Short mmCIF file of C-alpha atoms and ligand atoms in Angstrom, two decimals:
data_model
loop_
_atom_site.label_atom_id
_atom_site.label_comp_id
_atom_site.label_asym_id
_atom_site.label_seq_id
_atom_site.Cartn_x
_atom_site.Cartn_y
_atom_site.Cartn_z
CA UNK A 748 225.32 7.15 -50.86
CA UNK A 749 228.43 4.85 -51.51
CA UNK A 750 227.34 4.93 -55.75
CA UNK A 751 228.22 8.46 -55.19
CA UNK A 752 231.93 8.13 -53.60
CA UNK A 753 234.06 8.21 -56.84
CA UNK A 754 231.85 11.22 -58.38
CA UNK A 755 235.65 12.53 -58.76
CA UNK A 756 237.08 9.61 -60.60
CA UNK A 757 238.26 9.97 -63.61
CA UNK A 758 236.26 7.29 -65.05
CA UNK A 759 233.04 8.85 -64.07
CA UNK A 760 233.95 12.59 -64.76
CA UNK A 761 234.86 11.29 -68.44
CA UNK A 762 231.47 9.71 -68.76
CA UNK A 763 230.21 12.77 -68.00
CA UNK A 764 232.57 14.55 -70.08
CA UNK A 765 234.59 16.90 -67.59
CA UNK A 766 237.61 17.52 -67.14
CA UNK A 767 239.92 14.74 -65.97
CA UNK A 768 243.39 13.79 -65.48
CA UNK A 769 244.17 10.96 -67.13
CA UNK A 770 242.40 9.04 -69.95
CA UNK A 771 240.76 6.23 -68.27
CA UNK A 772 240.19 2.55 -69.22
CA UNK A 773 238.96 -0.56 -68.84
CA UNK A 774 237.73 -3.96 -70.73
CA UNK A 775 234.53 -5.39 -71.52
CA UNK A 776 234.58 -9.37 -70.14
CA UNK A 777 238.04 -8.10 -68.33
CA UNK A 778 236.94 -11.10 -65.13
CA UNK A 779 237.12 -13.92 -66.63
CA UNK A 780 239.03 -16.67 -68.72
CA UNK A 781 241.79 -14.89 -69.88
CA UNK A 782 243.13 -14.68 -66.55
CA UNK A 783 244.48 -17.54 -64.63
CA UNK A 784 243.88 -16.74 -61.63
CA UNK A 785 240.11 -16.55 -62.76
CA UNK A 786 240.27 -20.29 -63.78
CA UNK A 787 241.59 -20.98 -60.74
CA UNK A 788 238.58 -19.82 -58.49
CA UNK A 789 235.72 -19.99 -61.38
CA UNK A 790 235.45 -24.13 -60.41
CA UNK A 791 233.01 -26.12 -62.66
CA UNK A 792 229.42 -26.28 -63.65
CA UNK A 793 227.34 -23.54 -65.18
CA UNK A 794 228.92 -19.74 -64.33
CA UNK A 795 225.53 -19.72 -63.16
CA UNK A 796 226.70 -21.20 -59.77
CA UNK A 797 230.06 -18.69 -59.54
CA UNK A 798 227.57 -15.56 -59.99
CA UNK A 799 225.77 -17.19 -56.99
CA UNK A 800 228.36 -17.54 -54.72
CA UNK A 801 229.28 -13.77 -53.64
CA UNK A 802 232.98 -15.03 -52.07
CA UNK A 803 234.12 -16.00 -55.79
CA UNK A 804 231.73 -13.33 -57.69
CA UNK A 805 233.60 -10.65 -55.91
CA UNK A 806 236.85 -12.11 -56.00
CA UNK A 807 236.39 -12.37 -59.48
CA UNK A 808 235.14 -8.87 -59.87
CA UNK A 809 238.39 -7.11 -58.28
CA UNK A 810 241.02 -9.30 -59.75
CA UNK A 811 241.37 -7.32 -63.13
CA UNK A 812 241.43 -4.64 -61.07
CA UNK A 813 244.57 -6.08 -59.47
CA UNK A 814 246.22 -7.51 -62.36
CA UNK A 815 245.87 -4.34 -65.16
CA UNK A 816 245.28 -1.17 -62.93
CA UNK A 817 242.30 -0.56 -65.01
CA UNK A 818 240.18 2.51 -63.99
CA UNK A 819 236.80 1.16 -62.91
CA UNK A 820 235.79 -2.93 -61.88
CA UNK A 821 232.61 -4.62 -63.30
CA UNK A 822 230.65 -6.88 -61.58
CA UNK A 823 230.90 -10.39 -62.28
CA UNK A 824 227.64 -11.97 -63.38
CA UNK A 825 226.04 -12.16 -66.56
CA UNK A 826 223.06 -10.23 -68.76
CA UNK A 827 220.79 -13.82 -67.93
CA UNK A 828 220.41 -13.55 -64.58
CA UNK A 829 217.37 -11.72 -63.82
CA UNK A 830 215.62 -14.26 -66.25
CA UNK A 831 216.91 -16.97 -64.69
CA UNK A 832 216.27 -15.70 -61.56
CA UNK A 833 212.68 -15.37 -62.69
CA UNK A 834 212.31 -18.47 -63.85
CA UNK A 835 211.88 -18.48 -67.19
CA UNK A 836 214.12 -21.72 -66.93
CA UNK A 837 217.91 -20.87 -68.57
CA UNK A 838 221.22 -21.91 -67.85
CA UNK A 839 224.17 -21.47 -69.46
CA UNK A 840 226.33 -23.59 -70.85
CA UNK A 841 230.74 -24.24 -70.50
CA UNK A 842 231.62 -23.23 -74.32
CA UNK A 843 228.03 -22.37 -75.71
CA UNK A 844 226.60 -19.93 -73.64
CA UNK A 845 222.96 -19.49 -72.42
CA UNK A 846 220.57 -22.18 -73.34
CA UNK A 847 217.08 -22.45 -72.89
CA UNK A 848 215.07 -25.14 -72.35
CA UNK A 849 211.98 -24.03 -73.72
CA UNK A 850 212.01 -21.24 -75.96
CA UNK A 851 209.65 -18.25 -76.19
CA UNK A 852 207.26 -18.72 -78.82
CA UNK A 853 203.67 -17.41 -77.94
CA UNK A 854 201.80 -15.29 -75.60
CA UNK A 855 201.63 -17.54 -72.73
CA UNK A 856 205.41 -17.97 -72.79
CA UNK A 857 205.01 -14.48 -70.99
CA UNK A 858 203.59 -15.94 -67.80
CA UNK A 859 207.50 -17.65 -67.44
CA UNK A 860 208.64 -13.78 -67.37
CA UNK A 861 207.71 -12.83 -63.78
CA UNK A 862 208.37 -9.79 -62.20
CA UNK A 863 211.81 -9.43 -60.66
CA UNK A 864 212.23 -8.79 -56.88
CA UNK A 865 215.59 -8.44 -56.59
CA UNK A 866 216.05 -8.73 -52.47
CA UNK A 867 214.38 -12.46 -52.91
CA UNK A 868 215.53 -13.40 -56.35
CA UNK A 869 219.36 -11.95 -56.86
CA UNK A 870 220.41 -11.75 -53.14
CA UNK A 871 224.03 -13.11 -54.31
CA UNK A 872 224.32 -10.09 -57.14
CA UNK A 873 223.23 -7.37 -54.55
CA UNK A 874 225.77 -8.96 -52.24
CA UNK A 875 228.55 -9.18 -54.27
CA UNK A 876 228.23 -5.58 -55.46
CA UNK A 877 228.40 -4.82 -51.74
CA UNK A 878 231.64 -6.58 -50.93
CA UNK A 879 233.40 -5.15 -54.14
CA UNK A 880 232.38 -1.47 -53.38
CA UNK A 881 233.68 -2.43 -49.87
CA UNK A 882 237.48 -2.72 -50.54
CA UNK A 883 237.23 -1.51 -54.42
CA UNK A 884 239.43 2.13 -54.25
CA UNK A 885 237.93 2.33 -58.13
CA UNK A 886 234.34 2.46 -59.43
CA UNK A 887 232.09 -0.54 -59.68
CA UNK A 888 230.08 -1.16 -62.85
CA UNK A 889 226.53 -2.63 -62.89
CA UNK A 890 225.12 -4.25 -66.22
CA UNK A 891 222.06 -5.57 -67.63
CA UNK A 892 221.09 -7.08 -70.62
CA UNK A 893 219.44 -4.74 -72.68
CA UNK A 894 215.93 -5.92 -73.96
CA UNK A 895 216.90 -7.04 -77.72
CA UNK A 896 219.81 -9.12 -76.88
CA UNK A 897 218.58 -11.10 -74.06
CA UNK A 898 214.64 -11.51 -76.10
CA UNK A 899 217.20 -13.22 -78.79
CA UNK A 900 218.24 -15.63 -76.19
CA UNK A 901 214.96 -16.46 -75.14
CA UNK A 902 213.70 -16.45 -78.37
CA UNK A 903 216.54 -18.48 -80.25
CA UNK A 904 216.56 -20.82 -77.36
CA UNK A 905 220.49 -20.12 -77.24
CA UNK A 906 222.87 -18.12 -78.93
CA UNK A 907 222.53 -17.30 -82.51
CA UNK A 908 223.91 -15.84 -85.67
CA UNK A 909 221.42 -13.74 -87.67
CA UNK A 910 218.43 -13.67 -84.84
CA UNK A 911 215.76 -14.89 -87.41
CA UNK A 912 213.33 -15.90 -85.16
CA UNK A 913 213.70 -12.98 -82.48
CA UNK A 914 212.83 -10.75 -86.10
CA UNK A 915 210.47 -12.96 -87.18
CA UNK A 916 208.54 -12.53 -83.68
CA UNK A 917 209.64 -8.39 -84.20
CA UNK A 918 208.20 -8.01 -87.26
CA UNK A 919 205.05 -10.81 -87.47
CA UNK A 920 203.38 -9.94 -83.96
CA UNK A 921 204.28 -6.19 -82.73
CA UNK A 922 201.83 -6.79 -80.27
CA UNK A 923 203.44 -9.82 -77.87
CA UNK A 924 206.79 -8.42 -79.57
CA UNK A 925 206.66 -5.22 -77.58
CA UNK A 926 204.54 -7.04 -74.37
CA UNK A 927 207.56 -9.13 -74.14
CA UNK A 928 210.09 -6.13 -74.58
CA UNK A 929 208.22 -4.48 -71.89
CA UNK A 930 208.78 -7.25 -69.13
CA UNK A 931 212.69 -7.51 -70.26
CA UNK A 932 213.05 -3.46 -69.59
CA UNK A 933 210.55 -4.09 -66.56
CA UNK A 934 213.56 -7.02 -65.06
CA UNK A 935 216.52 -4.84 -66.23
CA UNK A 936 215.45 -1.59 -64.45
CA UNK A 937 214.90 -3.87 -61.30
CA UNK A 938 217.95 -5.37 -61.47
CA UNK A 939 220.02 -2.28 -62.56
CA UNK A 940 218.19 -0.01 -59.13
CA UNK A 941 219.53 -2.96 -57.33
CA UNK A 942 222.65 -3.00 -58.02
CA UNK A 943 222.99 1.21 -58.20
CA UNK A 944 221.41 0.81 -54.35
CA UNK A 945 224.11 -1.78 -53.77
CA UNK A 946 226.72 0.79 -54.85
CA UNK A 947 227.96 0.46 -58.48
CA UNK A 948 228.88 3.75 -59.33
CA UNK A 949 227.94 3.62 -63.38
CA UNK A 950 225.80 1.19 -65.24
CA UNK A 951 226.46 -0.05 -68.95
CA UNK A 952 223.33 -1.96 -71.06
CA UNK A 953 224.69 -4.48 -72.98
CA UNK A 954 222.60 -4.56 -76.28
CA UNK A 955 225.38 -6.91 -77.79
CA UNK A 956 223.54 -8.05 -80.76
CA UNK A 957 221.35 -4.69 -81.80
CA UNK A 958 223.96 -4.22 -84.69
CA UNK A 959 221.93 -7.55 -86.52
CA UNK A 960 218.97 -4.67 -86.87
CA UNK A 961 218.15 -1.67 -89.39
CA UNK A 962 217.45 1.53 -88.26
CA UNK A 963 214.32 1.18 -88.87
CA UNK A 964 213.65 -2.31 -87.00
CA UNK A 965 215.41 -0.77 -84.48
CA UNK A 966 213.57 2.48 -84.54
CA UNK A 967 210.29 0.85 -83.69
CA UNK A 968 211.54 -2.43 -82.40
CA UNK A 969 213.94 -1.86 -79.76
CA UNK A 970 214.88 2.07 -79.38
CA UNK A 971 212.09 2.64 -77.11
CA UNK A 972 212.76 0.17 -75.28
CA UNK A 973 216.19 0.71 -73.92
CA UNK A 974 215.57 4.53 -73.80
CA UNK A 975 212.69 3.17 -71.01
CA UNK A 976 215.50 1.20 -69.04
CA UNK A 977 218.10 3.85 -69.05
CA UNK A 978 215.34 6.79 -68.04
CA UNK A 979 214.71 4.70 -65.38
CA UNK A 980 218.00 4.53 -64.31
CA UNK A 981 218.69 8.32 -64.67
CA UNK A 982 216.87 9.06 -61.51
CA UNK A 983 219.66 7.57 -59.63
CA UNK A 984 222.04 10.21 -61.03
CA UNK A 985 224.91 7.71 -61.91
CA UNK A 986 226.23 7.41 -65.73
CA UNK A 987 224.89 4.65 -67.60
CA UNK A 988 227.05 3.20 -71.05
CA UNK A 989 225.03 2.48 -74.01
CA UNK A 990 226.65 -0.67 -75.94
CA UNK A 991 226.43 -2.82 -79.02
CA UNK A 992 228.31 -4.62 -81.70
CA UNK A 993 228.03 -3.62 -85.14
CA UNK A 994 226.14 -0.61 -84.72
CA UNK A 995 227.45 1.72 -86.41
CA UNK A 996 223.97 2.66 -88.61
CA UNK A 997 222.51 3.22 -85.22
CA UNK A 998 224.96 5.32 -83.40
CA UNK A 999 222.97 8.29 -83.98
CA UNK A 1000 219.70 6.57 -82.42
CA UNK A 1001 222.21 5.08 -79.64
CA UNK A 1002 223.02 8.35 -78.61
CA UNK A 1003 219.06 9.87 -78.28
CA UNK A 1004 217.89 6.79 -76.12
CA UNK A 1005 219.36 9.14 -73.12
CA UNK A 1006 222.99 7.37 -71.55
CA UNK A 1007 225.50 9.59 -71.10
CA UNK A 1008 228.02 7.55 -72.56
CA UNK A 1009 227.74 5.47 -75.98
CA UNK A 1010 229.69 2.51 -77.01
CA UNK A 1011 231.40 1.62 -79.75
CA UNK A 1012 232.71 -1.49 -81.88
CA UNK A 1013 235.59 -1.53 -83.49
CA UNK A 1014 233.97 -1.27 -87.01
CA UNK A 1015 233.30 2.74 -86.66
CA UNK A 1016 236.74 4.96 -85.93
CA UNK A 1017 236.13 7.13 -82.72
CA UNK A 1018 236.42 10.80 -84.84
CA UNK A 1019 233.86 9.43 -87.05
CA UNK A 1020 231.36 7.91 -84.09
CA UNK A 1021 231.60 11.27 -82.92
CA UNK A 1022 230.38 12.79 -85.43
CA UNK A 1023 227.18 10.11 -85.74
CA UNK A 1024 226.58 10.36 -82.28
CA UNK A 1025 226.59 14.00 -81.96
CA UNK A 1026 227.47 16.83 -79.23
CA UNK A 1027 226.60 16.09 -75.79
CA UNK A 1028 227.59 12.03 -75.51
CA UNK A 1029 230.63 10.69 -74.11
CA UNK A 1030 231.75 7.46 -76.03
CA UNK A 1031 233.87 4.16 -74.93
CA UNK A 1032 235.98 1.83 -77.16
CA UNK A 1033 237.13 0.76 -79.64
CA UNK A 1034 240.47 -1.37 -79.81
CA UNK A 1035 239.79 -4.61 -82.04
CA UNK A 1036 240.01 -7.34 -79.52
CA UNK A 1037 241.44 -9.71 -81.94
CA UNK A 1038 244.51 -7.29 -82.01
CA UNK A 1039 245.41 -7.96 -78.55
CA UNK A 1040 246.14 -11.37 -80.10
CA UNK A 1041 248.81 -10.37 -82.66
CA UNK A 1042 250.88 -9.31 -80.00
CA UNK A 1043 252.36 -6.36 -77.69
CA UNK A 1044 253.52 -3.95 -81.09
CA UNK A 1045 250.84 -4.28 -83.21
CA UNK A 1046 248.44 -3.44 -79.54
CA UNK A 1047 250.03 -0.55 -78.42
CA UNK A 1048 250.17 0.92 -81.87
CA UNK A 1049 246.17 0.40 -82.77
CA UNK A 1050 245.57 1.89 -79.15
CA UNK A 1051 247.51 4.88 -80.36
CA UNK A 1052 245.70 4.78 -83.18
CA UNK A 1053 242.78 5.06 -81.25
CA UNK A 1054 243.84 7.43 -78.46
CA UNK A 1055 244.76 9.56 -82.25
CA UNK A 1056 241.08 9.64 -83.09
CA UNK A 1057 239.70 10.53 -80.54
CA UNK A 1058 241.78 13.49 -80.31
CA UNK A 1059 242.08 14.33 -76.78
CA UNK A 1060 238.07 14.87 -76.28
CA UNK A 1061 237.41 14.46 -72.08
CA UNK A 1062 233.80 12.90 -72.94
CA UNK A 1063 236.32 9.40 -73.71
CA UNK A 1064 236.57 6.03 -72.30
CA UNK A 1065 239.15 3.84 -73.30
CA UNK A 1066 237.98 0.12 -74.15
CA UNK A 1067 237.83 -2.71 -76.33
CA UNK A 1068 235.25 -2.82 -79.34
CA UNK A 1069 233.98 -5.73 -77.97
CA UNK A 1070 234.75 -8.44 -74.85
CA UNK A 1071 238.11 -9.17 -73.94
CA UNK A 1072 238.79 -12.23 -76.54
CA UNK A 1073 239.41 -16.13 -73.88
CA UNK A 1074 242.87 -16.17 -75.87
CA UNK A 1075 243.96 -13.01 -74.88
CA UNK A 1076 247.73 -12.72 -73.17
CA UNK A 1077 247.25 -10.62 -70.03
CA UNK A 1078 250.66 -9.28 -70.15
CA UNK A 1079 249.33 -7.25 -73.63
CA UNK A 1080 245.92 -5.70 -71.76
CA UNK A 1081 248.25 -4.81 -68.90
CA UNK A 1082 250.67 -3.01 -71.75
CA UNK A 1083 247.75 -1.42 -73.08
CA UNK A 1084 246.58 -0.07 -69.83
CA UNK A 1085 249.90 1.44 -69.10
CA UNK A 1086 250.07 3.22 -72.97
CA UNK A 1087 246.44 4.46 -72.05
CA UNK A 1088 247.72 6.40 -68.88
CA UNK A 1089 251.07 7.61 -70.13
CA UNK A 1090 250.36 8.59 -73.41
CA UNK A 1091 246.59 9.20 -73.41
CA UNK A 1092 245.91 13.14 -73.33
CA UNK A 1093 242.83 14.95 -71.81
CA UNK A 1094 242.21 18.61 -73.79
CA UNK A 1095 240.71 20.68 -70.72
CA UNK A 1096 239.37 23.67 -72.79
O1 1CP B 482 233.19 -19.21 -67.28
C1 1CP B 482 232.39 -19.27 -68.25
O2 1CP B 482 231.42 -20.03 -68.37
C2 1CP B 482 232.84 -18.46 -69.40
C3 1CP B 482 231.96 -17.59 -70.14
C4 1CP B 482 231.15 -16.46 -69.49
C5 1CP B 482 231.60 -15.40 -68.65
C6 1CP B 482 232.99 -15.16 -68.11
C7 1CP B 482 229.77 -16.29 -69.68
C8 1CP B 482 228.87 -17.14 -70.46
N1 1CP B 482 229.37 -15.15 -68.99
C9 1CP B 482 230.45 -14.59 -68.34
C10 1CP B 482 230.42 -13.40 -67.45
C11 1CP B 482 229.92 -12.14 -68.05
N2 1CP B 482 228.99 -12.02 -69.03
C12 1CP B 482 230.28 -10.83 -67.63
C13 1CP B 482 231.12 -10.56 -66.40
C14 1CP B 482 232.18 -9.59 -66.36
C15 1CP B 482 233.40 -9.86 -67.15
O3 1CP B 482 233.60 -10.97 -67.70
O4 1CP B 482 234.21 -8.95 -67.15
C16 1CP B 482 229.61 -9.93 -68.46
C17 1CP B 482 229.70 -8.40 -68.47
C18 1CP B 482 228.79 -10.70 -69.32
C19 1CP B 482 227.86 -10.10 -70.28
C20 1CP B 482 227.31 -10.92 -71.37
N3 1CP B 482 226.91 -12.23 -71.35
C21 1CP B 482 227.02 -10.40 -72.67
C22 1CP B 482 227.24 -8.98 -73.06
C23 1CP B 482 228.64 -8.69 -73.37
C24 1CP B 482 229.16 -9.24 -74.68
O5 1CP B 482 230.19 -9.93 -74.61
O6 1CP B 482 228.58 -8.94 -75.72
C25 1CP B 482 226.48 -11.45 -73.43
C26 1CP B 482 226.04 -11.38 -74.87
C27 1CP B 482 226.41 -12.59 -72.59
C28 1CP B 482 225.88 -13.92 -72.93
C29 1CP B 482 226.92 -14.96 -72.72
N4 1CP B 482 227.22 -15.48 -71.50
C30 1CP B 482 228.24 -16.41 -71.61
C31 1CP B 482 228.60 -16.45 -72.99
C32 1CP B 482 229.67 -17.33 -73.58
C33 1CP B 482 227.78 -15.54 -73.67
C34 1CP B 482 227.80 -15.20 -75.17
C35 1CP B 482 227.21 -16.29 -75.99
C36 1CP B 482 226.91 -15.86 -77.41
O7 1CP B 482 227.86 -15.81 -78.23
O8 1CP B 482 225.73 -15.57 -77.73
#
């Protein structure tokens, strides 16, 4: 099975926490408008359209790949697209971001959430995972949307600050609250087998805005959840990444819903997610993005910084707390990815 050709990469044996050679690394939102040669293909019109057209998707996909060396490719799409795909009537908008038309509010709004079949509905993501794998000599990651972060979308009818409503919904009607959870894990497992099937060689849930919960919300909200999604993904036997933003009072519940490896923002140092995590987890982070932007020096020294907490632990992935920042220079991720592999050390006892 192709998802199984870099089992000896050193991205993969990190998330797995074995010995490896080098440190690897890579960038969350590493495609995209950064890069100039990304502008150059992207064209106009929702991103929507560029997901669906699996020339550009996978062109997009490898060039980071070409331009910073990094040690693994993720697939160009975007956490919407199985509900879009479904129906449930989303786009997403140049400079805003998803937008829905009509927003999730009661329990017939569940009808709109349809189950996914991804051979019919996502041809062009299955596709484009096949013609990266193809001429990709590094591994391919699948995403999804993990169930919080795209309910918030649906719910706040586009992107949002504090998530009031999706809580209000969370805490005022558990029932349709967890009914509508279910069919969010129910389209992200489809769409994650599909893409594993396809050939991506890891998978990372993106639960991007979990960190606007408490541990308890999350506890009973959400935590069950995700731990459903990534189960269902374990039977494939590839790693799966565990992600959010601002989650650093949930690390510890992060790291019992069952990935392998567990993200982390910039807010929390590595030593110290560690710790909250516990034995057993590989993590990935957790350069500031917004430190890319104060230039080459003060980049390479809060990467050493990082590389410094971590401490030389294999079970490490080397990332950015959050997406690559549209600002970004390219020339300071490339530096970054270079400091990673020269200076980045791998204990092996
Ligand atoms: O060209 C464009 O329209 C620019 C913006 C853009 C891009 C490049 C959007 C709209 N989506 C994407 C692609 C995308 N989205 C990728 C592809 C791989 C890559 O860029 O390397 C990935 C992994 C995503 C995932 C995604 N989309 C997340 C999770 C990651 C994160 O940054 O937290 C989220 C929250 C989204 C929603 C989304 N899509 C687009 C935007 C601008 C947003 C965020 C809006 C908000 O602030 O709520």
């Amino acid at each position: 099975m192709s998802s199984r050709r870099f089992e000896g990469s050193d991205f993969v044996r990190a998330c797995r926490g074995q010995p490896h050679g080098r440190v690897p690394v890579w960038f969350m939102r590493q495609a995209g408008r950064s890069l100039p040669e990304y502008r150059a293909v992207r064209g106009d019109g929702s991103i929507l359209d560029a997901i669906a057209d699996p020339d550009r998707a996978a062109e997009i996909t490898l060039q980071p790949v070409r331009r910073y060396g990094v040690d693994a490719a993720i697939l160009f799409s975007d956490i919407v697209v199985p509900v879009h795909a479904a129906g449930f009537g989303m786009d997403v908008v140049p400079g805003t971001g998803p937008v829905v038309e009509r927003p999730f509010e009661a329990r017939r709004d569940l009808d709109r959430l349809r189950p996914l079949d991804p051979g019919t509905d996502t041809p062009y993501v299955i596709e484009t995972v096949r013609r990266a794998v193809d001429v990709l000599d590094v591994p391919l990651i699948g995403f999804a949307g993990a169930p919080f972060t795209v309910a918030s979308y649906l719910v706040e009818g586009g992107p949002s600050r504090h998530h009031e409503r999706t809580k209000a919904l969370m805490l005022g009607d558990e029932a349709l609250w967890h009914d509508l959870m279910d069919r969010l894990a129910d389209l992200a497992i489809a769409s994650l087998l599909s893409q594993v099937e396809a050939g991506a060689a890891a998978v990372q849930l993106f639960d991007s805005w979990a960190g606007a919960l408490s541990p308890e919300q999350y506890r009973r909200g959400v935590a069950p959840h995700s731990a459903r999604v990534l189960e269902a993904v374990g039977t494939t036997g590839v790693p799966r990444i565990h992600f959010g933003v601002g989650t650093g009072e949930l690390l510890d519940q992060m790291g019992g819903c069952g990935a392998e490896v567990v993200g982390v923002d910039f807010r929390v140092p590595i030593d110290e997610a560690r710790r909250r995590v516990g034995p057993g987890r590989a993590l990935q982070g957790n350069l500031d993005p917004a430190v890319v932007l104060a230039g080459e020096a003060a980049a390479c020294e809060a990467a050493r910084a990082v590389l410094a907490a971590n401490g030389g632990h294999p079970g490490f992935v080397f990332n950015l707390g959050h997406g690559v920042l549209p600002s970004s220079d390219p020339d300071v991720l490339a530096r970054v990815v270079q400091l990673v592999h020269d200076e980045g050390d791998v204990r092996t006892e």
